Every structure is written in C-alpha cells, then in structure tokens.
PDB file of C-alpha atoms in Angstrom:
ATOM      1  CA  MET L 109     298.568  78.043 205.892  1.00 44.00           C
ATOM      2  CA  ASN L 110     294.799  78.089 205.543  1.00 42.00           C
ATOM      3  CA  ARG L 111     292.676  80.413 207.634  1.00 41.00           C
ATOM      4  CA  LEU L 112     291.282  77.714 209.966  1.00 34.00           C
ATOM      5  CA  ALA L 113     294.765  76.392 210.731  1.00 35.00           C
ATOM      6  CA  PHE L 114     295.975  79.933 211.443  1.00 32.00           C
ATOM      7  CA  ILE L 115     293.062  80.654 213.807  1.00 32.00           C
ATOM      8  CA  THR L 116     293.637  77.338 215.605  1.00 32.00           C
ATOM      9  CA  LEU L 117     297.360  78.036 215.954  1.00 33.00           C
ATOM     10  CA  ALA L 118     296.661  81.565 217.211  1.00 34.00           C
ATOM     11  CA  ALA L 119     294.182  80.269 219.809  1.00 35.00           C
ATOM     12  CA  LEU L 120     296.664  77.663 221.054  1.00 33.00           C
ATOM     13  CA  THR L 121     299.408  80.277 221.244  1.00 33.00           C
ATOM     14  CA  LEU L 122     297.205  82.633 223.261  1.00 34.00           C
ATOM     15  CA  ALA L 123     296.152  79.794 225.545  1.00 35.00           C
ATOM     16  CA  GLY L 124     299.822  79.203 226.315  1.00 35.00           C
ATOM     17  CA  CYS L 125     300.196  82.866 227.333  1.00 33.00           C
ATOM     18  CA  THR L 126     297.509  82.787 230.002  1.00 31.00           C
ATOM     19  CA  GLN L 127     298.506  83.004 233.647  1.00 32.00           C
ATOM     20  CA  ARG L 128     299.889  79.728 234.908  1.00 34.00           C
ATOM     21  CA  GLU L 129     298.362  80.366 238.303  1.00 37.00           C
ATOM     22  CA  THR L 130     294.727  79.964 237.293  1.00 36.00           C
ATOM     23  CA  VAL L 131     293.044  76.666 236.635  1.00 34.00           C
ATOM     24  CA  LEU L 132     289.677  75.888 235.111  1.00 35.00           C
ATOM     25  CA  THR L 133     287.888  76.489 238.401  1.00 43.00           C
ATOM     26  CA  GLY L 134     289.481  79.942 238.650  1.00 55.00           C
ATOM     27  CA  TYR L 135     291.392  78.999 241.792  1.00 67.00           C
ATOM     28  CA  VAL L 136     295.122  79.242 242.262  1.00 79.00           C
ATOM     29  CA  PRO L 137     296.322  75.631 242.570  1.00 87.00           C
ATOM     30  CA  SER L 138     297.889  74.462 245.806  1.00 88.00           C
ATOM     31  CA  ALA L 139     300.958  73.293 243.852  1.00 92.00           C
ATOM     32  CA  SER L 140     301.875  76.986 243.389  1.00 93.00           C
ATOM     33  CA  PHE L 141     302.477  77.281 247.148  1.00 96.00           C
ATOM     34  CA  ALA L 142     304.931  75.684 249.566  1.00 97.00           C
ATOM     35  CA  PRO L 143     302.908  73.621 252.056  1.00 97.00           C
ATOM     36  CA  LEU L 144     302.630  74.878 255.626  1.00 97.00           C
ATOM     37  CA  ALA L 145     301.748  72.966 258.754  1.00 96.00           C
ATOM     38  CA  THR L 146     298.054  73.317 259.516  1.00 97.00           C
ATOM     39  CA  PRO L 147     297.188  74.658 262.964  1.00 97.00           C
ATOM     40  CA  ASP L 148     295.505  72.165 265.255  1.00 95.00           C
ATOM     41  CA  GLN L 149     292.724  74.457 266.425  1.00 96.00           C
ATOM     42  CA  VAL L 150     289.293  75.735 265.464  1.00 97.00           C
ATOM     43  CA  PHE L 151     289.045  79.435 264.596  1.00 98.00           C
ATOM     44  CA  ALA L 152     285.984  81.599 265.242  1.00 97.00           C
ATOM     45  CA  ASP L 153     285.870  82.837 261.632  1.00 95.00           C
ATOM     46  CA  GLY L 154     287.900  83.452 258.487  1.00 94.00           C
ATOM     47  CA  ASP L 155     289.323  86.688 259.897  1.00 96.00           C
ATOM     48  CA  ALA L 156     290.788  84.760 262.830  1.00 97.00           C
ATOM     49  CA  VAL L 157     292.457  82.377 260.347  1.00 97.00           C
ATOM     50  CA  LEU L 158     293.984  85.323 258.474  1.00 97.00           C
ATOM     51  CA  ALA L 159     295.191  86.875 261.734  1.00 97.00           C
ATOM     52  CA  HIS L 160     296.863  83.598 262.728  1.00 97.00           C
ATOM     53  CA  PHE L 161     298.985  83.447 259.570  1.00 98.00           C
ATOM     54  CA  LEU L 162     299.614  87.209 259.296  1.00 98.00           C
ATOM     55  CA  SER L 163     300.919  87.344 262.864  1.00 96.00           C
ATOM     56  CA  THR L 164     304.004  85.445 261.662  1.00 95.00           C
ATOM     57  CA  VAL L 165     305.086  88.583 259.768  1.00 96.00           C
ATOM     58  CA  GLY L 166     303.880  91.119 262.320  1.00 95.00           C
ATOM     59  CA  ARG L 167     300.726  92.119 260.447  1.00 96.00           C
ATOM     60  CA  THR L 168     297.195  92.343 261.767  1.00 94.00           C
ATOM     61  CA  SER L 169     295.399  92.730 258.447  1.00 95.00           C
ATOM     62  CA  PRO L 170     296.114  91.634 254.875  1.00 96.00           C
ATOM     63  CA  SER L 171     297.129  93.945 252.038  1.00 95.00           C
ATOM     64  CA  GLU L 172     294.777  92.038 249.765  1.00 94.00           C
ATOM     65  CA  ARG L 173     292.323  89.242 250.369  1.00 95.00           C
ATOM     66  CA  GLU L 174     289.966  87.098 248.386  1.00 93.00           C
ATOM     67  CA  VAL L 175     287.481  84.638 249.864  1.00 91.00           C
ATOM     68  CA  ASN L 176     285.628  82.143 247.698  1.00 90.00           C
ATOM     69  CA  ASP L 177     283.462  79.132 248.305  1.00 88.00           C
ATOM     70  CA  PHE L 178     285.518  76.086 247.388  1.00 86.00           C
ATOM     71  CA  PRO L 179     283.960  73.342 245.290  1.00 80.00           C
ATOM     72  CA  GLY L 180     283.814  70.025 247.058  1.00 72.00           C
ATOM     73  CA  THR L 181     283.171  69.921 250.764  1.00 70.00           C
ATOM     74  CA  ARG L 182     280.087  71.856 251.822  1.00 75.00           C
ATOM     75  CA  GLY L 183     281.010  74.875 253.922  1.00 80.00           C
ATOM     76  CA  SER L 184     284.597  75.036 252.722  1.00 91.00           C
ATOM     77  CA  GLN L 185     286.187  78.306 251.617  1.00 93.00           C
ATOM     78  CA  LEU L 186     289.439  79.228 249.942  1.00 94.00           C
ATOM     79  CA  LEU L 187     291.242  82.225 251.449  1.00 95.00           C
ATOM     80  CA  LEU L 188     293.885  83.929 249.330  1.00 95.00           C
ATOM     81  CA  PHE L 189     295.562  86.839 251.102  1.00 96.00           C
ATOM     82  CA  SER L 190     298.830  88.723 251.091  1.00 96.00           C
ATOM     83  CA  ALA L 191     301.127  90.946 253.088  1.00 97.00           C
ATOM     84  CA  GLN L 192     302.865  93.402 250.781  1.00 95.00           C
ATOM     85  CA  GLY L 193     305.811  95.728 251.337  1.00 95.00           C
ATOM     86  CA  LEU L 194     307.359  93.728 254.138  1.00 95.00           C
ATOM     87  CA  GLU L 195     310.266  95.272 255.999  1.00 92.00           C
ATOM     88  CA  ASP L 196     312.567  92.387 255.199  1.00 92.00           C
ATOM     89  CA  ASP L 197     315.862  92.420 253.310  1.00 92.00           C
ATOM     90  CA  ALA L 198     314.975  89.325 251.296  1.00 95.00           C
ATOM     91  CA  VAL L 199     311.177  88.999 251.059  1.00 96.00           C
ATOM     92  CA  ARG L 200     309.079  91.843 249.625  1.00 95.00           C
ATOM     93  CA  ASP L 201     305.602  90.251 249.634  1.00 96.00           C
ATOM     94  CA  MET L 202     304.071  87.042 250.964  1.00 97.00           C
ATOM     95  CA  GLN L 203     300.881  85.352 249.870  1.00 97.00           C
ATOM     96  CA  TRP L 204     298.961  82.573 251.600  1.00 97.00           C
ATOM     97  CA  ARG L 205     296.456  80.112 250.190  1.00 96.00           C
ATOM     98  CA  VAL L 206     294.376  78.560 252.967  1.00 97.00           C
ATOM     99  CA  LEU L 207     291.513  76.121 252.595  1.00 95.00           C
ATOM    100  CA  ILE L 208     289.108  76.091 255.544  1.00 96.00           C
ATOM    101  CA  GLU L 209     285.940  74.175 256.352  1.00 94.00           C
ATOM    102  CA  GLN L 210     283.153  74.715 258.816  1.00 93.00           C
ATOM    103  CA  ALA L 211     283.640  72.763 262.011  1.00 92.00           C
ATOM    104  CA  GLU L 212     281.874  72.648 265.326  1.00 93.00           C
ATOM    105  CA  GLY L 213     282.512  76.041 266.903  1.00 94.00           C
ATOM    106  CA  GLY L 214     284.009  77.740 263.833  1.00 96.00           C
ATOM    107  CA  TYR L 215     286.458  76.864 261.067  1.00 96.00           C
ATOM    108  CA  ARG L 216     289.294  74.383 260.753  1.00 96.00           C
ATOM    109  CA  VAL L 217     292.254  74.759 258.369  1.00 97.00           C
ATOM    110  CA  LEU L 218     292.411  71.836 255.934  1.00 95.00           C
ATOM    111  CA  GLU L 219     295.356  73.000 253.858  1.00 95.00           C
ATOM    112  CA  ALA L 220     297.746  75.964 253.910  1.00 97.00           C
ATOM    113  CA  GLY L 221     300.495  77.177 251.611  1.00 97.00           C
ATOM    114  CA  LEU L 222     302.825  80.143 251.179  1.00 97.00           C
ATOM    115  CA  ARG L 223     304.728  81.821 248.356  1.00 97.00           C
ATOM    116  CA  GLN L 224     306.665  85.076 248.144  1.00 96.00           C
ATOM    117  CA  HIS L 225     308.128  87.786 245.965  1.00 95.00           C
ATOM    118  CA  CYS L 226     311.838  88.153 246.567  1.00 95.00           C
ATOM    119  CA  ARG L 227     313.244  91.642 246.981  1.00 93.00           C
ATOM    120  CA  ARG L 228     316.683  91.131 245.376  1.00 90.00           C
ATOM    121  CA  SER L 229     315.905  88.574 242.660  1.00 85.00           C
ATOM    122  CA  GLY L 230     314.695  91.132 240.123  1.00 80.00           C
ATOM    123  CA  SER L 231     311.779  88.838 239.280  1.00 86.00           C
ATOM    124  CA  SER L 232     308.105  89.695 239.657  1.00 88.00           C
ATOM    125  CA  GLU L 233     307.181  85.987 239.739  1.00 92.00           C
ATOM    126  CA  TRP L 234     305.906  84.313 242.887  1.00 94.00           C
ATOM    127  CA  THR L 235     308.271  81.681 244.225  1.00 96.00           C
ATOM    128  CA  THR L 236     308.256  78.973 246.852  1.00 96.00           C
ATOM    129  CA  THR L 237     312.036  78.818 247.086  1.00 93.00           C
ATOM    130  CA  PRO L 238     313.930  80.763 249.758  1.00 92.00           C
ATOM    131  CA  CYS L 239     314.778  84.325 248.730  1.00 92.00           C
ATOM    132  CA  PRO L 240     318.457  85.268 248.345  1.00 88.00           C
TER     133      PRO L 240
END
C-alpha cells in the first residue's frame, strides 16, 4: 500500500472512532435523545427551564450544564444538562437536551429530549431505552 493510501485509510479509520454524539456543529443531535413533551408555558430564564425538568427527579440544580447559542432562530439556545448519581435502582444518570427560544416575557421550550445511563446494564453508553 502506498503512503498516500495508508494515510487516507488511517484518517478514515480515526474518523470512524470519533464520538457518535457530536455533529459538525458541535451539538449533540436530538436523535440521541428520547423526545419529551414540551411544557406549554414561558419561563423567566434558562435556569427556570432547567429547574422545571430537574424537578422530575427531585433535583434543584444540575450536576453538569452547558448552554450554547443555537444556529438558526435568533435568540435560541441549546441547554444540555444532567443529574448524576440518582438514587434509583435502575437509572444512574439522566441527561436532557432542551432547545429554547426567546419569547415575550422569557423563554419557550421548542424541543426537549432525555437519555440515561442505566445502573445495572454494565454499559457506560447513554441510552433512550428503559433501564432494566
């Protein structure tokens, strides 16, 4: 195999090893999350959005959070946040992906999704399927 072919093959192999969660924009795609119903209300700010979703697992603040401007609609942001070390027999960690946009009086949720790490599966991969 010539050197150029080897370098090309090596680059393609490494490209296949990259995280499946990231896309060219650097955002985790919505397809990696199970869709959630979007709340029919306007929130004062992004923190109020986080609190809404975290309250479902008895948390008031996220373990991790990332907020980025989202390409497309002006004033939209992508919130990626998690609750880790849950006191649940099946689910160890949960992560939400929520797209919000500025609305009159605050922010409206455009899209929401959830995935989790299962406690008993032995896998470190995020999943959208129910945990055993």
